[in-house]
């Protein structure tokens, strides 16, 4: 009998696997290579694939990105598929890469039959991806948020200048053989006020460039930091002030329910007469019919649009055809440099996700800084195992509905990000009792769907905050337990665990203190405390060649009740478990698979 299985473990590098072929995988597996350098921001993705995965590239992607993908996967470049063709193909694909032209909707996830595990958006805006559906289906969505920023900003500035000087209209007129120098007198940019709406990556780059053109730049962004704006020499103002004072407005916010049709009849009415508008964000942030009315009435003197509510817009679109409107066919990100960069950025994210590594640009899962993740690794494993143990102790009652997780730490609550822990505890709680696959992406969603309420509680401990956590407790309320001793004084199933030398341990069951490494499986056994019990149980297991990896006894008082926790490497047969139950001093016992 070995007393510890922990000695061979090294610091694990976290690798979460998710296999679509196995509905109940132990999907959160730890690899012990310890070699990988983690990216700055990390997120857990998924793969348990044995053969080469297949990546469907549905829109044109730069060669450098394709080369990266080909090193790891079978790459199917199939552009201009109809939605029906895409739905048919998707069931054969593990990952899909798109730009803004493909609708990645619920139907597509349904058609994938659970195989699609990663969607890569080769660009920023993910409004063409149904994130709720992706999350429900446990599909990670990654994007390429940085590589096209400058391209979009440069296009915004190009449109601003072209609009102010009627470049497109004058070009068409000149090519038509006319020479209309008086008709195309423009307006100057210098000294004019530009309101940047959405002071994120693109917005701030536009602001920087506009300052260089001598414009007075203000910005509105409810979520942007004032000091970041100040650093560019830009004042953050309210939406009302921005639209009322601007000579030019440039739009740079994402399309969300909150920003949809942000510019509409009501807001156009509050603008300075003769305002000029640039949109390289998303068509949907403008009510396009209202914009036509504002152009006709002269409130808006000119507009320059790269993006439209429906792309491509109808041929007879009044907006596109309007003589005071300059249009481009969604070219913001379309420079050679940006497309090469975006292709590499998205290909790296998709390959990493398929390998089960931690992706840097996840959109529908929490991003946890690498330093934090490195610290939390063993606690994440502990959380999942405690969830698994706790739920297996339930035998009846009103269902697993109310779970409380207690984190005891000497760190201030702000210093402890529990999202990853909560997700993996949820996984541990749900997977043993359902056929649902739970990962970091869909954990909260799945819990909600099942009516499982997970309340989190912190206990602030004195002492050194060196370790992120002292212990984690999982409590399940309003249930009966198949191991009565697991019910705590407050009437709930309670299990507690700690990390010792990097290895998760079970340290409390109900009111009984135990100490068993959380590996393999566990037998919990309550008996009348008396000499020889360890030997008796050990020899029953030994007879069947079941190796005991760890054993500990916790008791309320000498010669009273004691709970023995036994870690076993192999699963004992029914007969062996029955023999343990028949040992006279044994009052109850349970076998739990981790
Ligand atoms: N035309 C094109 O080819 C391209 C278009 N884009 C689009 O440009 C937009 C901005 O992209 P990034 O700067 O990379 O994104 P980002 O996420 O860095 O910036 C967006 C900013 O909008 C702000 N915002 C959110 N709601 C707002 C509201 N109600 N009012 C004002 N601001 C709000 C956010 O706080 C954030 O600072 C996105 O819609 C993106 O899809 C980006 C690249 C190319
Ligand atoms: O990145 C974005 O948000 C864009 O709008 C670029 O779209 P595209 O990849 O050119 O279809």
CSV table of N, CA and C in Angstrom, one decimal, residues 5-6 9 378-379 381-390 472 495-499 503-509 514-522 524 549-550 565 567-568 592-594:
chain,number,residue,atom,x,y,z
A,5,UNK,N,0.4,9.3,-3.4
A,5,UNK,CA,0.5,9.3,-4.8
A,5,UNK,C,1.0,10.6,-5.3
A,6,UNK,N,1.3,11.5,-4.4
A,6,UNK,CA,1.6,12.8,-4.9
A,6,UNK,C,3.0,13.0,-5.3
A,9,UNK,N,4.0,13.9,-9.0
A,9,UNK,CA,3.3,15.0,-9.7
A,9,UNK,C,4.3,16.2,-9.8
A,378,UNK,N,-4.1,24.4,-9.7
A,378,UNK,CA,-4.5,23.3,-8.9
A,378,UNK,C,-5.8,23.5,-8.2
A,379,UNK,N,-6.2,24.8,-8.0
A,379,UNK,CA,-7.5,25.0,-7.3
A,379,UNK,C,-8.7,24.8,-8.3
A,381,UNK,N,-8.6,22.4,-10.6
A,381,UNK,CA,-8.7,21.0,-10.5
A,381,UNK,C,-9.5,20.6,-9.2
A,382,UNK,N,-9.1,21.2,-8.1
A,382,UNK,CA,-9.8,20.9,-6.9
A,382,UNK,C,-11.3,21.2,-7.0
A,383,UNK,N,-11.6,22.4,-7.5
A,383,UNK,CA,-13.0,22.8,-7.6
A,383,UNK,C,-13.8,21.8,-8.4
A,384,UNK,N,-13.3,21.3,-9.5
A,384,UNK,CA,-14.1,20.3,-10.3
A,384,UNK,C,-14.3,19.0,-9.5
A,385,UNK,N,-13.2,18.6,-8.8
A,385,UNK,CA,-13.3,17.3,-8.1
A,385,UNK,C,-14.3,17.5,-6.9
A,386,UNK,N,-14.2,18.6,-6.3
A,386,UNK,CA,-15.2,18.8,-5.1
A,386,UNK,C,-16.6,18.8,-5.7
A,387,UNK,N,-16.8,19.4,-6.8
A,387,UNK,CA,-18.2,19.4,-7.4
A,387,UNK,C,-18.6,18.0,-7.7
A,388,UNK,N,-17.7,17.2,-8.3
A,388,UNK,CA,-18.0,15.8,-8.7
A,388,UNK,C,-18.3,15.0,-7.4
A,389,UNK,N,-17.5,15.2,-6.4
A,389,UNK,CA,-17.7,14.4,-5.1
A,389,UNK,C,-19.1,14.8,-4.5
A,390,UNK,N,-19.3,16.1,-4.4
A,390,UNK,CA,-20.5,16.6,-3.7
A,390,UNK,C,-21.8,16.0,-4.4
A,472,UNK,N,-11.5,25.5,-0.4
A,472,UNK,CA,-12.8,25.7,-1.1
A,472,UNK,C,-13.8,24.7,-0.4
A,495,UNK,N,-18.5,19.4,1.4
A,495,UNK,CA,-17.2,18.8,1.2
A,495,UNK,C,-16.2,20.0,1.1
A,496,UNK,N,-15.0,19.8,1.6
A,496,UNK,CA,-14.0,20.9,1.6
A,496,UNK,C,-12.7,20.3,1.1
A,497,UNK,N,-12.0,21.1,0.4
A,497,UNK,CA,-10.7,20.7,-0.1
A,497,UNK,C,-9.6,21.8,0.0
A,498,UNK,N,-8.4,21.3,0.0
A,498,UNK,CA,-7.3,22.2,0.0
A,498,UNK,C,-6.2,21.8,-1.0
A,499,UNK,N,-5.3,22.6,-1.4
A,499,UNK,CA,-4.2,22.2,-2.3
A,499,UNK,C,-3.0,22.1,-1.4
A,503,UNK,N,-1.1,19.6,-5.0
A,503,UNK,CA,-2.1,18.5,-5.3
A,503,UNK,C,-3.4,18.8,-4.5
A,504,UNK,N,-4.5,18.6,-5.2
A,504,UNK,CA,-5.8,18.8,-4.5
A,504,UNK,C,-6.1,17.7,-3.5
A,505,UNK,N,-6.5,18.1,-2.3
A,505,UNK,CA,-6.9,17.1,-1.3
A,505,UNK,C,-8.3,17.4,-0.8
A,506,UNK,N,-9.0,16.3,-0.5
A,506,UNK,CA,-10.3,16.4,0.2
A,506,UNK,C,-9.9,16.5,1.7
A,507,UNK,N,-10.4,17.6,2.4
A,507,UNK,CA,-10.0,17.7,3.8
A,507,UNK,C,-11.2,17.7,4.7
A,508,UNK,N,-12.4,17.7,4.2
A,508,UNK,CA,-13.5,17.7,5.1
A,508,UNK,C,-14.7,17.1,4.4
A,509,UNK,N,-15.4,16.2,5.1
A,509,UNK,CA,-16.7,15.7,4.6
A,509,UNK,C,-17.7,15.9,5.7
A,514,UNK,N,-10.8,14.9,7.1
A,514,UNK,CA,-10.1,13.8,6.5
A,514,UNK,C,-9.0,14.4,5.7
A,515,UNK,N,-8.2,13.5,5.1
A,515,UNK,CA,-7.1,14.1,4.3
A,515,UNK,C,-6.8,13.0,3.2
A,516,UNK,N,-7.3,13.2,2.0
A,516,UNK,CA,-7.0,12.3,1.0
A,516,UNK,C,-6.8,13.0,-0.3
A,517,UNK,N,-5.8,12.6,-1.0
A,517,UNK,CA,-5.5,13.2,-2.3
A,517,UNK,C,-6.6,12.9,-3.3
A,518,UNK,N,-7.0,13.9,-4.0
A,518,UNK,CA,-8.1,13.7,-5.0
A,518,UNK,C,-7.7,13.2,-6.3
A,519,UNK,N,-7.4,11.9,-6.3
A,519,UNK,CA,-7.0,11.2,-7.6
A,519,UNK,C,-7.7,9.9,-7.6
A,520,UNK,N,-7.9,9.4,-8.8
A,520,UNK,CA,-8.5,8.1,-8.9
A,520,UNK,C,-9.9,8.1,-8.3
A,521,UNK,N,-10.2,7.3,-7.4
A,521,UNK,CA,-11.5,7.2,-6.8
A,521,UNK,C,-11.4,7.2,-5.3
A,522,UNK,N,-12.5,7.4,-4.6
A,522,UNK,CA,-12.5,7.5,-3.1
A,522,UNK,C,-13.6,6.6,-2.5
A,524,UNK,N,-15.5,6.5,1.0
A,524,UNK,CA,-15.7,7.1,2.3
A,524,UNK,C,-16.4,6.1,3.2
A,549,UNK,N,-4.1,4.4,-2.6
A,549,UNK,CA,-3.1,5.5,-2.8
A,549,UNK,C,-3.0,6.4,-1.6
A,550,UNK,N,-4.0,6.5,-0.8
A,550,UNK,CA,-4.1,7.4,0.3
A,550,UNK,C,-5.1,7.0,1.3
A,565,UNK,N,-11.3,8.0,4.9
A,565,UNK,CA,-11.3,8.3,3.4
A,565,UNK,C,-10.2,7.5,2.8
A,567,UNK,N,-8.3,6.6,-0.8
A,567,UNK,CA,-8.1,6.8,-2.2
A,567,UNK,C,-7.7,5.5,-2.9
A,568,UNK,N,-8.4,5.1,-4.0
A,568,UNK,CA,-8.1,3.8,-4.6
A,568,UNK,C,-7.8,4.1,-6.1
A,592,UNK,N,-17.0,6.8,-4.6
A,592,UNK,CA,-17.1,8.0,-5.4
A,592,UNK,C,-16.0,8.0,-6.5
A,593,UNK,N,-16.5,8.2,-7.7
A,593,UNK,CA,-15.5,8.3,-8.8
A,593,UNK,C,-15.2,9.7,-9.0
A,594,UNK,N,-13.9,10.0,-9.2
A,594,UNK,CA,-13.5,11.4,-9.5
A,594,UNK,C,-13.4,11.7,-10.9
